[in-house]
Amino acid sequence: MLKLVTFLLTFIPLCFCSRLSLYGKTLDGKDSVGLGEYEYNDETNQITIINDKTDLYKDDVPYCIGMRSNDGKYEHSCFTLIELQKPLSYELVLDIDSVTNEVQKFSLVLNGTLEGIHPIIHEPTDAPMSPAIKLKKTTKTYADKRREVKSGSEQFSKIDKDENDEEVDDRNYLQKNWKQLLIGLVIYNLVTGFLKPSDSKDKK
Ligand SMILES: *[C@@H]1O[C@H](CO)[C@@H](O)[C@H](O)[C@H]1NC(C)=O
């Protein structure tokens, strides 16, 4: 029995793979060419070339380069717009998320030393990734804010709307207050300016 289980386990496909197809489309959408097929493994974050035979493409028209996967996980249409060189000598860069290993961004980078299209994995430890992380944080806080509002709105949607309005009013109030403070300061200066000469006159 144990033997049977281990035997079966070895045959269960444990590959969390996405079959990726790189393609190019002309701007009028009439011409579409396949540029390669790859298998990306979410578990090991490795990419393997399945097919790098490219269809005939023109080297004098710009192509919208896109990537899609058979499982629907990735649909990055037109991540770059380039005139493809002949022969192809590009790096296909996959920027991946450090936690989920999901591909965040695809890019095609010209590299004259290469033949064909070479896929490489970019770990997010690189410096250019830091702005992307920053952006993520801001969206998180916004989502949190919305979640807070939502949790309050479950029962009293009208009150929640009022709360929202209050939030907007709060900002306006601050602005108004700031202006009033400035006006107040100007008036104060004017008054003290008037008073000072009269004081000195009195002293004389
Ligand atoms: C071009 O590819 C080679 C081989 O992979 C690599 O060593 C080199 O750093 C690449 N050049 C650029 C500019 O990315």
PDB file of C-alpha atoms and ligand atoms in Angstrom:
ATOM      1  CA  MET A   1       0.000   0.000   0.000  1.00  0.00           C
ATOM      2  CA  LEU A   2       2.732   2.471   0.972  1.00  0.00           C
ATOM      3  CA  LYS A   3       4.586   1.548  -2.157  1.00  0.00           C
ATOM      4  CA  LEU A   4       1.511   2.300  -4.221  1.00  0.00           C
ATOM      5  CA  VAL A   5       1.106   5.730  -2.584  1.00  0.00           C
ATOM      6  CA  THR A   6       4.710   6.721  -3.186  1.00  0.00           C
ATOM      7  CA  PHE A   7       4.427   5.392  -6.702  1.00  0.00           C
ATOM      8  CA  LEU A   8       1.360   7.557  -7.340  1.00  0.00           C
ATOM      9  CA  LEU A   9       2.927  10.629  -5.698  1.00  0.00           C
ATOM     10  CA  THR A  10       5.818  10.612  -8.111  1.00  0.00           C
ATOM     11  CA  PHE A  11       3.360  10.858 -10.963  1.00  0.00           C
ATOM     12  CA  ILE A  12       1.248  13.730  -9.653  1.00  0.00           C
ATOM     13  CA  PRO A  13       2.205  16.789 -11.645  1.00  0.00           C
ATOM     14  CA  LEU A  14       3.458  19.301  -9.080  1.00  0.00           C
ATOM     15  CA  CYS A  15       4.569  21.927 -11.543  1.00  0.00           C
ATOM     16  CA  PHE A  16       2.980  25.310 -10.929  1.00  0.00           C
ATOM     17  CA  CYS A  17       3.830  26.327 -14.409  1.00  0.00           C
ATOM     18  CA  SER A  18       2.477  28.903 -16.747  1.00  0.00           C
ATOM     19  CA  ARG A  19       2.901  28.422 -20.430  1.00  0.00           C
ATOM     20  CA  LEU A  20       3.856  31.815 -21.781  1.00  0.00           C
ATOM     21  CA  SER A  21       3.586  32.955 -25.369  1.00  0.00           C
ATOM     22  CA  LEU A  22       5.485  35.971 -26.562  1.00  0.00           C
ATOM     23  CA  TYR A  23       3.956  37.653 -29.566  1.00  0.00           C
ATOM     24  CA  GLY A  24       4.161  40.780 -31.649  1.00  0.00           C
ATOM     25  CA  LYS A  25       1.298  42.638 -33.261  1.00  0.00           C
ATOM     26  CA  THR A  26       1.431  45.443 -35.775  1.00  0.00           C
ATOM     27  CA  LEU A  27      -0.329  48.639 -34.810  1.00  0.00           C
ATOM     28  CA  ASP A  28      -3.163  48.065 -37.257  1.00  0.00           C
ATOM     29  CA  GLY A  29      -3.632  44.633 -35.636  1.00  0.00           C
ATOM     30  CA  LYS A  30      -3.551  42.868 -38.992  1.00  0.00           C
ATOM     31  CA  ASP A  31      -0.210  41.123 -38.607  1.00  0.00           C
ATOM     32  CA  SER A  32       0.519  38.938 -35.591  1.00  0.00           C
ATOM     33  CA  VAL A  33       3.707  36.946 -35.093  1.00  0.00           C
ATOM     34  CA  GLY A  34       4.768  34.420 -32.476  1.00  0.00           C
ATOM     35  CA  LEU A  35       8.166  35.183 -30.966  1.00  0.00           C
ATOM     36  CA  GLY A  36       8.623  32.264 -28.596  1.00  0.00           C
ATOM     37  CA  GLU A  37       7.068  30.040 -25.983  1.00  0.00           C
ATOM     38  CA  TYR A  38       8.264  29.603 -22.438  1.00  0.00           C
ATOM     39  CA  GLU A  39       7.342  27.748 -19.285  1.00  0.00           C
ATOM     40  CA  TYR A  40       7.543  29.712 -16.073  1.00  0.00           C
ATOM     41  CA  ASN A  41       7.555  27.830 -12.789  1.00  0.00           C
ATOM     42  CA  ASP A  42       6.069  29.794  -9.864  1.00  0.00           C
ATOM     43  CA  GLU A  43       7.641  27.478  -7.301  1.00  0.00           C
ATOM     44  CA  THR A  44      11.231  27.517  -8.417  1.00  0.00           C
ATOM     45  CA  ASN A  45      10.913  30.789 -10.376  1.00  0.00           C
ATOM     46  CA  GLN A  46      12.691  29.270 -13.316  1.00  0.00           C
ATOM     47  CA  ILE A  47      11.911  29.852 -16.927  1.00  0.00           C
ATOM     48  CA  THR A  48      12.586  27.406 -19.705  1.00  0.00           C
ATOM     49  CA  ILE A  49      12.384  27.892 -23.424  1.00  0.00           C
ATOM     50  CA  ILE A  50       9.893  25.557 -25.052  1.00  0.00           C
ATOM     51  CA  ASN A  51       9.971  26.952 -28.518  1.00  0.00           C
ATOM     52  CA  ASP A  52      12.086  29.810 -29.802  1.00  0.00           C
ATOM     53  CA  LYS A  53      11.222  29.468 -33.427  1.00  0.00           C
ATOM     54  CA  THR A  54       9.847  32.783 -34.515  1.00  0.00           C
ATOM     55  CA  ASP A  55       7.379  33.422 -37.253  1.00  0.00           C
ATOM     56  CA  LEU A  56       8.334  35.693 -40.083  1.00  0.00           C
ATOM     57  CA  TYR A  57       8.332  39.265 -38.985  1.00  0.00           C
ATOM     58  CA  LYS A  58       9.120  42.528 -40.711  1.00  0.00           C
ATOM     59  CA  ASP A  59      12.037  44.621 -39.490  1.00  0.00           C
ATOM     60  CA  ASP A  60      10.715  47.932 -40.771  1.00  0.00           C
ATOM     61  CA  VAL A  61       7.421  48.217 -38.888  1.00  0.00           C
ATOM     62  CA  PRO A  62       6.872  48.679 -35.165  1.00  0.00           C
ATOM     63  CA  TYR A  63       5.384  45.772 -33.258  1.00  0.00           C
ATOM     64  CA  CYS A  64       3.394  45.827 -30.082  1.00  0.00           C
ATOM     65  CA  ILE A  65       5.044  43.120 -27.998  1.00  0.00           C
ATOM     66  CA  GLY A  66       2.793  41.186 -25.647  1.00  0.00           C
ATOM     67  CA  MET A  67       2.817  38.144 -23.409  1.00  0.00           C
ATOM     68  CA  ARG A  68      -0.041  35.849 -22.560  1.00  0.00           C
ATOM     69  CA  SER A  69      -0.293  32.563 -20.721  1.00  0.00           C
ATOM     70  CA  ASN A  70      -2.504  29.596 -21.434  1.00  0.00           C
ATOM     71  CA  ASP A  71      -3.901  29.617 -17.859  1.00  0.00           C
ATOM     72  CA  GLY A  72      -5.076  33.221 -18.180  1.00  0.00           C
ATOM     73  CA  LYS A  73      -2.736  34.345 -15.404  1.00  0.00           C
ATOM     74  CA  TYR A  74      -0.769  36.685 -17.596  1.00  0.00           C
ATOM     75  CA  GLU A  75      -2.123  38.979 -20.259  1.00  0.00           C
ATOM     76  CA  HIS A  76       0.374  41.744 -20.773  1.00  0.00           C
ATOM     77  CA  SER A  77      -0.608  43.146 -24.131  1.00  0.00           C
ATOM     78  CA  CYS A  78       1.762  45.656 -25.654  1.00  0.00           C
ATOM     79  CA  PHE A  79       4.266  45.979 -22.809  1.00  0.00           C
ATOM     80  CA  THR A  80       6.634  47.509 -25.331  1.00  0.00           C
ATOM     81  CA  LEU A  81       6.494  48.948 -28.830  1.00  0.00           C
ATOM     82  CA  ILE A  82       9.595  48.348 -30.940  1.00  0.00           C
ATOM     83  CA  GLU A  83      10.904  47.691 -34.397  1.00  0.00           C
ATOM     84  CA  LEU A  84      12.353  44.209 -34.126  1.00  0.00           C
ATOM     85  CA  GLN A  85      15.906  43.759 -35.331  1.00  0.00           C
ATOM     86  CA  LYS A  86      17.027  41.037 -37.680  1.00  0.00           C
ATOM     87  CA  PRO A  87      18.426  38.757 -36.408  1.00  0.00           C
ATOM     88  CA  LEU A  88      16.744  38.887 -33.003  1.00  0.00           C
ATOM     89  CA  SER A  89      19.097  39.639 -30.107  1.00  0.00           C
ATOM     90  CA  TYR A  90      17.069  40.418 -27.030  1.00  0.00           C
ATOM     91  CA  GLU A  91      16.785  39.711 -23.360  1.00  0.00           C
ATOM     92  CA  LEU A  92      13.302  38.919 -22.152  1.00  0.00           C
ATOM     93  CA  VAL A  93      13.328  40.235 -18.593  1.00  0.00           C
ATOM     94  CA  LEU A  94      10.789  38.948 -16.087  1.00  0.00           C
ATOM     95  CA  ASP A  95      10.498  41.095 -12.978  1.00  0.00           C
ATOM     96  CA  ILE A  96       9.035  38.876 -10.300  1.00  0.00           C
ATOM     97  CA  ASP A  97       7.397  39.495  -6.937  1.00  0.00           C
ATOM     98  CA  SER A  98       9.606  38.279  -4.092  1.00  0.00           C
ATOM     99  CA  VAL A  99       6.679  36.838  -2.138  1.00  0.00           C
ATOM    100  CA  THR A 100       4.352  35.305  -4.708  1.00  0.00           C
ATOM    101  CA  ASN A 101       6.967  34.796  -7.439  1.00  0.00           C
ATOM    102  CA  GLU A 102       4.409  36.109  -9.881  1.00  0.00           C
ATOM    103  CA  VAL A 103       5.723  38.041 -12.831  1.00  0.00           C
ATOM    104  CA  GLN A 104       5.032  41.728 -12.298  1.00  0.00           C
ATOM    105  CA  LYS A 105       6.537  43.043 -15.484  1.00  0.00           C
ATOM    106  CA  PHE A 106       7.887  41.802 -18.766  1.00  0.00           C
ATOM    107  CA  SER A 107      10.401  43.739 -20.816  1.00  0.00           C
ATOM    108  CA  LEU A 108      12.361  43.164 -23.963  1.00  0.00           C
ATOM    109  CA  VAL A 109      15.882  44.589 -23.851  1.00  0.00           C
ATOM    110  CA  LEU A 110      18.210  44.779 -26.812  1.00  0.00           C
ATOM    111  CA  ASN A 111      21.502  42.963 -26.265  1.00  0.00           C
ATOM    112  CA  GLY A 112      23.755  42.711 -29.287  1.00  0.00           C
ATOM    113  CA  THR A 113      25.809  39.862 -27.838  1.00  0.00           C
ATOM    114  CA  LEU A 114      22.836  37.499 -27.792  1.00  0.00           C
ATOM    115  CA  GLU A 115      21.330  35.331 -30.486  1.00  0.00           C
ATOM    116  CA  GLY A 116      17.566  35.087 -30.358  1.00  0.00           C
ATOM    117  CA  ILE A 117      15.493  35.948 -27.287  1.00  0.00           C
ATOM    118  CA  HIS A 118      16.892  34.913 -23.910  1.00  0.00           C
ATOM    119  CA  PRO A 119      14.551  34.931 -20.922  1.00  0.00           C
ATOM    120  CA  ILE A 120      16.027  36.028 -17.608  1.00  0.00           C
ATOM    121  CA  ILE A 121      14.516  36.387 -14.152  1.00  0.00           C
ATOM    122  CA  HIS A 122      14.954  39.669 -12.321  1.00  0.00           C
ATOM    123  CA  GLU A 123      14.800  39.323  -8.561  1.00  0.00           C
ATOM    124  CA  PRO A 124      13.221  42.345  -6.877  1.00  0.00           C
ATOM    125  CA  THR A 125      16.368  43.113  -4.869  1.00  0.00           C
ATOM    126  CA  ASP A 126      17.536  45.410  -7.657  1.00  0.00           C
ATOM    127  CA  ALA A 127      17.455  49.150  -7.103  1.00  0.00           C
ATOM    128  CA  PRO A 128      15.058  49.941  -9.994  1.00  0.00           C
ATOM    129  CA  MET A 129      12.341  47.964  -8.236  1.00  0.00           C
ATOM    130  CA  SER A 130      12.142  50.308  -5.230  1.00  0.00           C
ATOM    131  CA  PRO A 131       9.683  52.770  -6.802  1.00  0.00           C
ATOM    132  CA  ALA A 132       7.338  49.904  -7.595  1.00  0.00           C
ATOM    133  CA  ILE A 133       7.331  48.853  -3.940  1.00  0.00           C
ATOM    134  CA  LYS A 134       6.637  52.411  -2.897  1.00  0.00           C
ATOM    135  CA  LEU A 135       3.655  52.565  -5.231  1.00  0.00           C
ATOM    136  CA  LYS A 136       2.337  49.339  -3.778  1.00  0.00           C
ATOM    137  CA  LYS A 137       2.411  50.787  -0.296  1.00  0.00           C
ATOM    138  CA  THR A 138       0.302  53.807  -1.252  1.00  0.00           C
ATOM    139  CA  THR A 139      -2.317  51.616  -2.880  1.00  0.00           C
ATOM    140  CA  LYS A 140      -2.424  49.496   0.255  1.00  0.00           C
ATOM    141  CA  THR A 141      -3.129  52.441   2.515  1.00  0.00           C
ATOM    142  CA  TYR A 142      -5.822  53.641   0.149  1.00  0.00           C
ATOM    143  CA  ALA A 143      -7.375  50.185   0.158  1.00  0.00           C
ATOM    144  CA  ASP A 144      -7.237  50.111   3.928  1.00  0.00           C
ATOM    145  CA  LYS A 145      -9.009  53.438   4.055  1.00  0.00           C
ATOM    146  CA  ARG A 146     -11.711  52.191   1.738  1.00  0.00           C
ATOM    147  CA  ARG A 147     -12.047  49.016   3.769  1.00  0.00           C
ATOM    148  CA  GLU A 148     -12.525  51.066   6.906  1.00  0.00           C
ATOM    149  CA  VAL A 149     -15.246  53.081   5.251  1.00  0.00           C
ATOM    150  CA  LYS A 150     -16.854  49.930   3.903  1.00  0.00           C
ATOM    151  CA  SER A 151     -16.942  48.210   7.278  1.00  0.00           C
ATOM    152  CA  GLY A 152     -18.761  51.225   8.692  1.00  0.00           C
ATOM    153  CA  SER A 153     -21.195  51.327   5.805  1.00  0.00           C
ATOM    154  CA  GLU A 154     -22.504  47.820   6.192  1.00  0.00           C
ATOM    155  CA  GLN A 155     -25.444  48.932   8.285  1.00  0.00           C
ATOM    156  CA  PHE A 156     -25.629  52.691   7.975  1.00  0.00           C
ATOM    157  CA  SER A 157     -24.813  53.627   4.440  1.00  0.00           C
ATOM    158  CA  LYS A 158     -26.264  57.139   4.861  1.00  0.00           C
ATOM    159  CA  ILE A 159     -24.161  57.866   7.915  1.00  0.00           C
ATOM    160  CA  ASP A 160     -21.167  56.568   6.071  1.00  0.00           C
ATOM    161  CA  LYS A 161     -21.810  59.021   3.263  1.00  0.00           C
ATOM    162  CA  ASP A 162     -21.943  61.825   5.806  1.00  0.00           C
ATOM    163  CA  GLU A 163     -18.653  60.645   7.224  1.00  0.00           C
ATOM    164  CA  ASN A 164     -17.191  60.795   3.771  1.00  0.00           C
ATOM    165  CA  ASP A 165     -18.463  64.321   3.315  1.00  0.00           C
ATOM    166  CA  GLU A 166     -17.024  65.272   6.662  1.00  0.00           C
ATOM    167  CA  GLU A 167     -13.678  64.003   5.556  1.00  0.00           C
ATOM    168  CA  VAL A 168     -13.829  66.217   2.471  1.00  0.00           C
ATOM    169  CA  ASP A 169     -15.081  69.160   4.525  1.00  0.00           C
ATOM    170  CA  ASP A 170     -12.266  68.655   6.981  1.00  0.00           C
ATOM    171  CA  ARG A 171      -9.738  69.354   4.280  1.00  0.00           C
ATOM    172  CA  ASN A 172     -11.620  72.423   3.090  1.00  0.00           C
ATOM    173  CA  TYR A 173     -11.882  73.655   6.641  1.00  0.00           C
ATOM    174  CA  LEU A 174      -8.137  73.354   7.082  1.00  0.00           C
ATOM    175  CA  GLN A 175      -7.625  75.306   3.896  1.00  0.00           C
ATOM    176  CA  LYS A 176     -10.053  78.017   4.977  1.00  0.00           C
ATOM    177  CA  ASN A 177      -8.461  78.143   8.384  1.00  0.00           C
ATOM    178  CA  TRP A 178      -5.046  78.559   6.834  1.00  0.00           C
ATOM    179  CA  LYS A 179      -6.311  81.471   4.764  1.00  0.00           C
ATOM    180  CA  GLN A 180      -7.989  83.060   7.785  1.00  0.00           C
ATOM    181  CA  LEU A 181      -4.802  82.714   9.746  1.00  0.00           C
ATOM    182  CA  LEU A 182      -2.925  84.513   6.986  1.00  0.00           C
ATOM    183  CA  ILE A 183      -5.553  87.262   6.794  1.00  0.00           C
ATOM    184  CA  GLY A 184      -5.437  87.550  10.571  1.00  0.00           C
ATOM    185  CA  LEU A 185      -1.669  87.874  10.473  1.00  0.00           C
ATOM    186  CA  VAL A 186      -1.864  90.599   7.817  1.00  0.00           C
ATOM    187  CA  ILE A 187      -4.477  92.543   9.804  1.00  0.00           C
ATOM    188  CA  TYR A 188      -2.389  92.166  12.949  1.00  0.00           C
ATOM    189  CA  ASN A 189       0.640  93.539  11.148  1.00  0.00           C
ATOM    190  CA  LEU A 190      -1.380  96.432   9.770  1.00  0.00           C
ATOM    191  CA  VAL A 191      -2.779  97.270  13.188  1.00  0.00           C
ATOM    192  CA  THR A 192       0.601  97.075  14.907  1.00  0.00           C
ATOM    193  CA  GLY A 193       2.047  99.087  12.022  1.00  0.00           C
ATOM    194  CA  PHE A 194      -0.567 101.816  12.644  1.00  0.00           C
ATOM    195  CA  LEU A 195      -0.104 101.737  16.367  1.00  0.00           C
ATOM    196  CA  LYS A 196       3.674 101.919  16.434  1.00  0.00           C
ATOM    197  CA  PRO A 197       4.062 105.291  14.679  1.00  0.00           C
ATOM    198  CA  SER A 198       1.306 106.781  16.826  1.00  0.00           C
ATOM    199  CA  ASP A 199       3.080 105.461  19.911  1.00  0.00           C
ATOM    200  CA  SER A 200       6.335 107.028  18.875  1.00  0.00           C
ATOM    201  CA  LYS A 201       4.496 110.275  18.114  1.00  0.00           C
ATOM    202  CA  ASP A 202       3.007 110.214  21.597  1.00  0.00           C
ATOM    203  CA  LYS A 203       6.454 109.691  23.087  1.00  0.00           C
ATOM    204  CA  LYS A 204       7.842 112.639  21.144  1.00  0.00           C
TER     205      LYS A 204
HETATM  206  C1  LIG B   1      24.143  40.918 -22.773  1.00  0.00           C
HETATM  207  O1  LIG B   1      24.123  39.534 -22.557  1.00  0.00           O
HETATM  208  C2  LIG B   1      25.294  38.999 -21.953  1.00  0.00           C
HETATM  209  C3  LIG B   1      25.141  37.498 -21.914  1.00  0.00           C
HETATM  210  O2  LIG B   1      23.978  37.114 -21.229  1.00  0.00           O
HETATM  211  C4  LIG B   1      25.489  39.614 -20.586  1.00  0.00           C
HETATM  212  O3  LIG B   1      26.659  39.131 -19.985  1.00  0.00           O
HETATM  213  C5  LIG B   1      25.553  41.131 -20.709  1.00  0.00           C
HETATM  214  O4  LIG B   1      25.602  41.708 -19.434  1.00  0.00           O
HETATM  215  C6  LIG B   1      24.340  41.659 -21.461  1.00  0.00           C
HETATM  216  N1  LIG B   1      24.490  43.086 -21.693  1.00  0.00           N
HETATM  217  C7  LIG B   1      23.600  43.984 -21.299  1.00  0.00           C
HETATM  218  C8  LIG B   1      23.895  45.383 -21.676  1.00  0.00           C
HETATM  219  O5  LIG B   1      22.602  43.672 -20.684  1.00  0.00           O
END
